[in-house]
Short mmCIF file of C-alpha atoms and ligand atoms in Angstrom, two decimals:
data_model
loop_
_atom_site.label_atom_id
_atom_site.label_comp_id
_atom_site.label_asym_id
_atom_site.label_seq_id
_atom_site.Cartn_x
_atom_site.Cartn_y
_atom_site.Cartn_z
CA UNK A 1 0.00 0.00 0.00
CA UNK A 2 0.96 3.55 -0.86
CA UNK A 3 -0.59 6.90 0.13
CA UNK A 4 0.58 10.29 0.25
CA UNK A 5 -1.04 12.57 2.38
CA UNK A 6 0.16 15.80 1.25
CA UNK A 7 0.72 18.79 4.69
CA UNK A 8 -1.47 21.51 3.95
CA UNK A 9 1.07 23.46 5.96
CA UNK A 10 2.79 24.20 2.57
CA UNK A 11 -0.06 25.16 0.78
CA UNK A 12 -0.57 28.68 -0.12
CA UNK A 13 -2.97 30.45 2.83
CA UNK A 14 -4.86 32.89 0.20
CA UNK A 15 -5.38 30.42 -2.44
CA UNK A 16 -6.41 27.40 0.12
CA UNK A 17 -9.41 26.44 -2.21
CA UNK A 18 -7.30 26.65 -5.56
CA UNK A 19 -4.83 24.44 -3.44
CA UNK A 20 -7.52 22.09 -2.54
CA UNK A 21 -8.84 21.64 -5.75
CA UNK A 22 -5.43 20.43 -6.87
CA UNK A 23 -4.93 17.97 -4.70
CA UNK A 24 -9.08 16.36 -5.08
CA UNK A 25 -7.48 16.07 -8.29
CA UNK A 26 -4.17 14.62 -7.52
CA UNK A 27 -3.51 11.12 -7.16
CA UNK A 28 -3.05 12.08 -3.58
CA UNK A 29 -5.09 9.86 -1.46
CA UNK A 30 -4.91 11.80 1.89
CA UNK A 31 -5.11 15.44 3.25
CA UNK A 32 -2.56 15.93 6.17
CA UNK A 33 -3.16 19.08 8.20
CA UNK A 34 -0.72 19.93 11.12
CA UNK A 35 -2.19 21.34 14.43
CA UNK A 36 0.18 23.14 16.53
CA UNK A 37 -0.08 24.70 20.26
CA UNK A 38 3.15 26.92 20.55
CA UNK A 39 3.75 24.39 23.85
CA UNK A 40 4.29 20.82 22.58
CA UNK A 41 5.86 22.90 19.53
CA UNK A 42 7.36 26.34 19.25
CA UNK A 43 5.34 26.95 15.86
CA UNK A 44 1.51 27.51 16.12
CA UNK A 45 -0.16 26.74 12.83
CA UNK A 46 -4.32 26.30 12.19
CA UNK A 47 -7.02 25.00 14.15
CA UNK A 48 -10.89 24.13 13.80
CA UNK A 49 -12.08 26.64 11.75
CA UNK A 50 -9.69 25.84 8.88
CA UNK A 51 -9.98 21.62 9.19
CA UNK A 52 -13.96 23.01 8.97
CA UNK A 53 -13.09 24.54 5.98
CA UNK A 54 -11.24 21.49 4.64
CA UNK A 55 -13.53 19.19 5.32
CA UNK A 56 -15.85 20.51 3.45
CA UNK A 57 -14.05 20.96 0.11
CA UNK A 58 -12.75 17.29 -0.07
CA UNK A 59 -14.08 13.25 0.33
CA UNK A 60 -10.64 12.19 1.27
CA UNK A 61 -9.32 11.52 4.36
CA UNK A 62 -8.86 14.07 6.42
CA UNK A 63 -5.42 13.18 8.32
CA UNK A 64 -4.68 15.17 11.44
CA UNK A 65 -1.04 15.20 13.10
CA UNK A 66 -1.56 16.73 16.45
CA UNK A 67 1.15 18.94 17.38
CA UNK A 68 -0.71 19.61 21.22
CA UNK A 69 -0.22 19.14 24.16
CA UNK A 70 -2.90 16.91 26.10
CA UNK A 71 -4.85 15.81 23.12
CA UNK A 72 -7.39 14.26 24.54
CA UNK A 73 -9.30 17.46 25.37
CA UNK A 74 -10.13 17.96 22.03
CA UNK A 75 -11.07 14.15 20.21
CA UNK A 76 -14.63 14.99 20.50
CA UNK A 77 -14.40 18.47 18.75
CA UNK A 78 -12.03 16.63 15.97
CA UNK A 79 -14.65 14.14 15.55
CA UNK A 80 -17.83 16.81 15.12
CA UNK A 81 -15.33 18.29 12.67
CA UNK A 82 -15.58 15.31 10.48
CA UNK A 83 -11.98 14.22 10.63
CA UNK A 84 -11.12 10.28 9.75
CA UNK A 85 -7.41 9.65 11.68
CA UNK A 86 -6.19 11.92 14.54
CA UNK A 87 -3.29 11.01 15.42
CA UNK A 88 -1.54 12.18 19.24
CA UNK A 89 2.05 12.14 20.08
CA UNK A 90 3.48 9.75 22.74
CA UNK A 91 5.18 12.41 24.69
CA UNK A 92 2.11 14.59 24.56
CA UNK A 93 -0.14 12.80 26.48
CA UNK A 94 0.41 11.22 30.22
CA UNK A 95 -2.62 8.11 29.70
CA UNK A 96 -2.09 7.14 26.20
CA UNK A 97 -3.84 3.99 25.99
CA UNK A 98 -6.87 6.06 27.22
CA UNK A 99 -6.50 8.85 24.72
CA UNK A 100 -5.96 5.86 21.70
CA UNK A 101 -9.25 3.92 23.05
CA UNK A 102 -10.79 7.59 23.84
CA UNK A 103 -10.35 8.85 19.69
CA UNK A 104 -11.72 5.51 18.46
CA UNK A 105 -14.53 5.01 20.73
CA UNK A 106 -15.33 8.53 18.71
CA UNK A 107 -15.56 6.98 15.58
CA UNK A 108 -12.27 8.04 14.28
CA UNK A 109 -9.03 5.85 13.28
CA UNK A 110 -5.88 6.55 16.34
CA UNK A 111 -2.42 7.33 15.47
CA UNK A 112 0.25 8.02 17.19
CA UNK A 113 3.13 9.97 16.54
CA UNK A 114 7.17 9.41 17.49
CA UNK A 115 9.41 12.68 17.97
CA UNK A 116 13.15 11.29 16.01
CA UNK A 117 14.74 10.71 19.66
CA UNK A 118 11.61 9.29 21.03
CA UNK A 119 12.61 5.26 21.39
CA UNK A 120 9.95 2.81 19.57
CA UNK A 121 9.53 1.61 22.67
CA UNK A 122 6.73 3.72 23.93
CA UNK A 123 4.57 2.32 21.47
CA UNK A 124 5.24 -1.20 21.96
CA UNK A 125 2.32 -1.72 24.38
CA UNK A 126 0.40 0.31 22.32
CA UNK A 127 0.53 -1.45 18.56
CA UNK A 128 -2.92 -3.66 18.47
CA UNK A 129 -4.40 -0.53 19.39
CA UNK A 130 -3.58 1.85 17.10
CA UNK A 131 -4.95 2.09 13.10
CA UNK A 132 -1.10 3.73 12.46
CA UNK A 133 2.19 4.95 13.79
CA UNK A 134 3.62 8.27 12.59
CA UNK A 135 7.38 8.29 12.39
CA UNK A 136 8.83 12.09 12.43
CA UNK A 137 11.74 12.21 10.42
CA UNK A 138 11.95 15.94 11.27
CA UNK A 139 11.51 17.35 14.96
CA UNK A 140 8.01 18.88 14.29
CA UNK A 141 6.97 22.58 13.91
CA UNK A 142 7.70 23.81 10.56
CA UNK A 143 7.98 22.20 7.02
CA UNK A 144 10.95 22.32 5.27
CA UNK A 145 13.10 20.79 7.07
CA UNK A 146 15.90 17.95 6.33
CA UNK A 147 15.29 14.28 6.47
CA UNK A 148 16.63 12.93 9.47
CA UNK A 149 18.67 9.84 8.13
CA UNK A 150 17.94 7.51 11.46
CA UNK A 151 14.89 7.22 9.81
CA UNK A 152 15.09 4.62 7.59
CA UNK A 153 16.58 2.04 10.39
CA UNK A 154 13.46 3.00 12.75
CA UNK A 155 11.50 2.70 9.65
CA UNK A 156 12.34 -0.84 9.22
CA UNK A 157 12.43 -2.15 13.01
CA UNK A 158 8.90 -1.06 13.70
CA UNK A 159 8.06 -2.87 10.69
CA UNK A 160 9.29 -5.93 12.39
CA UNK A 161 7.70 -4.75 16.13
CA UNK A 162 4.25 -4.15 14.47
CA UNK A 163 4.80 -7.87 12.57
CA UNK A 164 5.22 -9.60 15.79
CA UNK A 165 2.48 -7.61 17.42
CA UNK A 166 0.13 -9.09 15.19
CA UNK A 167 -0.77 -5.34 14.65
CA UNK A 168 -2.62 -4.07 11.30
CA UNK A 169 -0.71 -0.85 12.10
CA UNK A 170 0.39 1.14 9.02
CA UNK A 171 3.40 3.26 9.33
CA UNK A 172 3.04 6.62 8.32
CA UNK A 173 6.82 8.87 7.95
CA UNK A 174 6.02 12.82 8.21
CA UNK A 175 9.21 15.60 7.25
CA UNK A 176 11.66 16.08 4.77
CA UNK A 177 9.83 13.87 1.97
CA UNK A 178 10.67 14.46 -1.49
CA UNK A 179 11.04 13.01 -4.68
CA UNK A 180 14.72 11.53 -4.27
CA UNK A 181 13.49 9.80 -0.60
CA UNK A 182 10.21 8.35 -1.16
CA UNK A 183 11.19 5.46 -2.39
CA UNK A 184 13.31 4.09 0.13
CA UNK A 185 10.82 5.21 2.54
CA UNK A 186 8.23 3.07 0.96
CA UNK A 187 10.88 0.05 0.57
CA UNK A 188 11.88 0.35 4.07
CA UNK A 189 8.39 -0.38 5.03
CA UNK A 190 6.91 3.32 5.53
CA UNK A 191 2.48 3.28 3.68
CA UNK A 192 2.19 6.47 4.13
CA UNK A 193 4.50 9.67 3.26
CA UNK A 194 3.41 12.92 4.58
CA UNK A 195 4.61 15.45 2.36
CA UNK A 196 4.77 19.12 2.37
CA UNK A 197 7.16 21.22 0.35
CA UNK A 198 8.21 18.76 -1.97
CA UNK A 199 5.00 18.98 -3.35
CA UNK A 200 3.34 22.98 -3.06
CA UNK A 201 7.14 23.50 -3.68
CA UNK A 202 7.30 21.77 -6.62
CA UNK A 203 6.10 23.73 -10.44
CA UNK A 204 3.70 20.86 -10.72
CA UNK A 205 2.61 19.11 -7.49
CA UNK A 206 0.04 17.22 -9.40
CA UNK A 207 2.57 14.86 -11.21
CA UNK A 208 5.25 14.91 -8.38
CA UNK A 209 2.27 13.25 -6.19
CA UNK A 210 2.12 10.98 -9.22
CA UNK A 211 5.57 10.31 -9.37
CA UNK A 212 6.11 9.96 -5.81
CA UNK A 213 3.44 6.97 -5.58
CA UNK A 214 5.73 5.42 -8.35
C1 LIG B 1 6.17 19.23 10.73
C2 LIG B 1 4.88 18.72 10.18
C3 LIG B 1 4.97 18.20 8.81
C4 LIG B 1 5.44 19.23 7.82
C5 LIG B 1 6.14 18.49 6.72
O1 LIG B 1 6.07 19.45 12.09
O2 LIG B 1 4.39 17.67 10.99
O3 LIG B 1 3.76 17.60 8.41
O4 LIG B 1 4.42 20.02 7.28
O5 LIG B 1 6.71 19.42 5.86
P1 LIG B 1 7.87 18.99 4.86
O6 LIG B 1 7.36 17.91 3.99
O7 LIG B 1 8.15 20.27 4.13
O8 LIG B 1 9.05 18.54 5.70
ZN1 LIG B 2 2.65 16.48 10.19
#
């Protein structure tokens, strides 16, 4: 399985709808929109007006990377808002089994997300109940940033973890995606590549979605 879920974070602020248009018609499967506090992250980005907004100009899945500190005070607000996966950090929230049970007794698919020093092993108890782990191969707040090359090994040992689990897990990789990457990513076991300016970067993000699901 492939999907990119392209980070809205990139996308151009006064043109959101001409932006969103694109991507409906993109190959891209996902929407991924980046929540930020200014606490868990010193960037502060969108909230619920603007996943409002989003939800209602696209079908596809609406993919939000919580950036927050103590998620759980918001899952029932992200689920009124129509959103398919939220997905919480590990070092975000103190009761994370609770939050991960809490989001899906909503309705919604549960994530959870790894900063790149946080071990894999704060997920291990945690793999049969979770719909998908997000590796960050950048330390969240702001696009743009470089690929953080201990990736690919983390990549590729939660692949086995989530295996022995007996976990349906997919394993999403968020920062520093781009064309010359996304490959390996995918062959080191990452589904799903968040990806934001490699593609509103790009002249045409339309066929370097395309080429990226290559
Ligand atoms: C970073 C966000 C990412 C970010 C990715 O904190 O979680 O989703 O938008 O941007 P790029 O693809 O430019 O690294
Ligand atoms: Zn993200």
């Amino acid at each position: 399985m492939k999907i990119i879920s392209p980070s809205l974070l990139s996308a151009d602020f006064l043109n959101l709808g001409r932006d969103c248009q694109m991507l409906n018609e993109s190959e891209a499967q996902w929407f991924h929109l980046d929540i930020m506090d200014g606490v868990f992250v010193p960037n502060i980005s969108y909230g619920m007006p603007l996943i409002k907004a989003m939800r209602s100009a696209t079908e596809k899945v609406i993919d939000v990377h919580l950036m927050i500190e103590k998620p759980e005070r918001y899952i029932d607000d992200f689920k009124k808002l129509g959103v398919d996966f939220l997905t919480v950090h590990a070092e975000a929230t103190v009761h994370l089994h609770r939050t991960l049970q809490a989001i899906k007794a909503a309705g919604m698919k549960a994530g959870v997300a790894l900063c790149p020093a946080t071990p894999l092993a704060m997920v291990e108890e945690v793999l049969t109940d979770v719909d998908m782990v997000l590796l960050m191969s950048v330390n969240p707040g702001f696009g743009g940033q470089k690929f953080i090359e201990s990736t690919l090994p983390k990549i590729k040992k939660l692949r086995t973890m989530i295996l022995n689990a007996g976990s349906q897990a997919i394993i999403q990789v968020d920062g520093g995606v781009t064309l010359d990457n996304c490959k390996e990513l995918f062959d080191a076991g990452a589904e799903c590549l968040v990806a934001g300016s490699a593609v509103f970067g790009s002249d045409d993000p339309k066929s370097t979605i395309t080429k990226m699901l290559q």
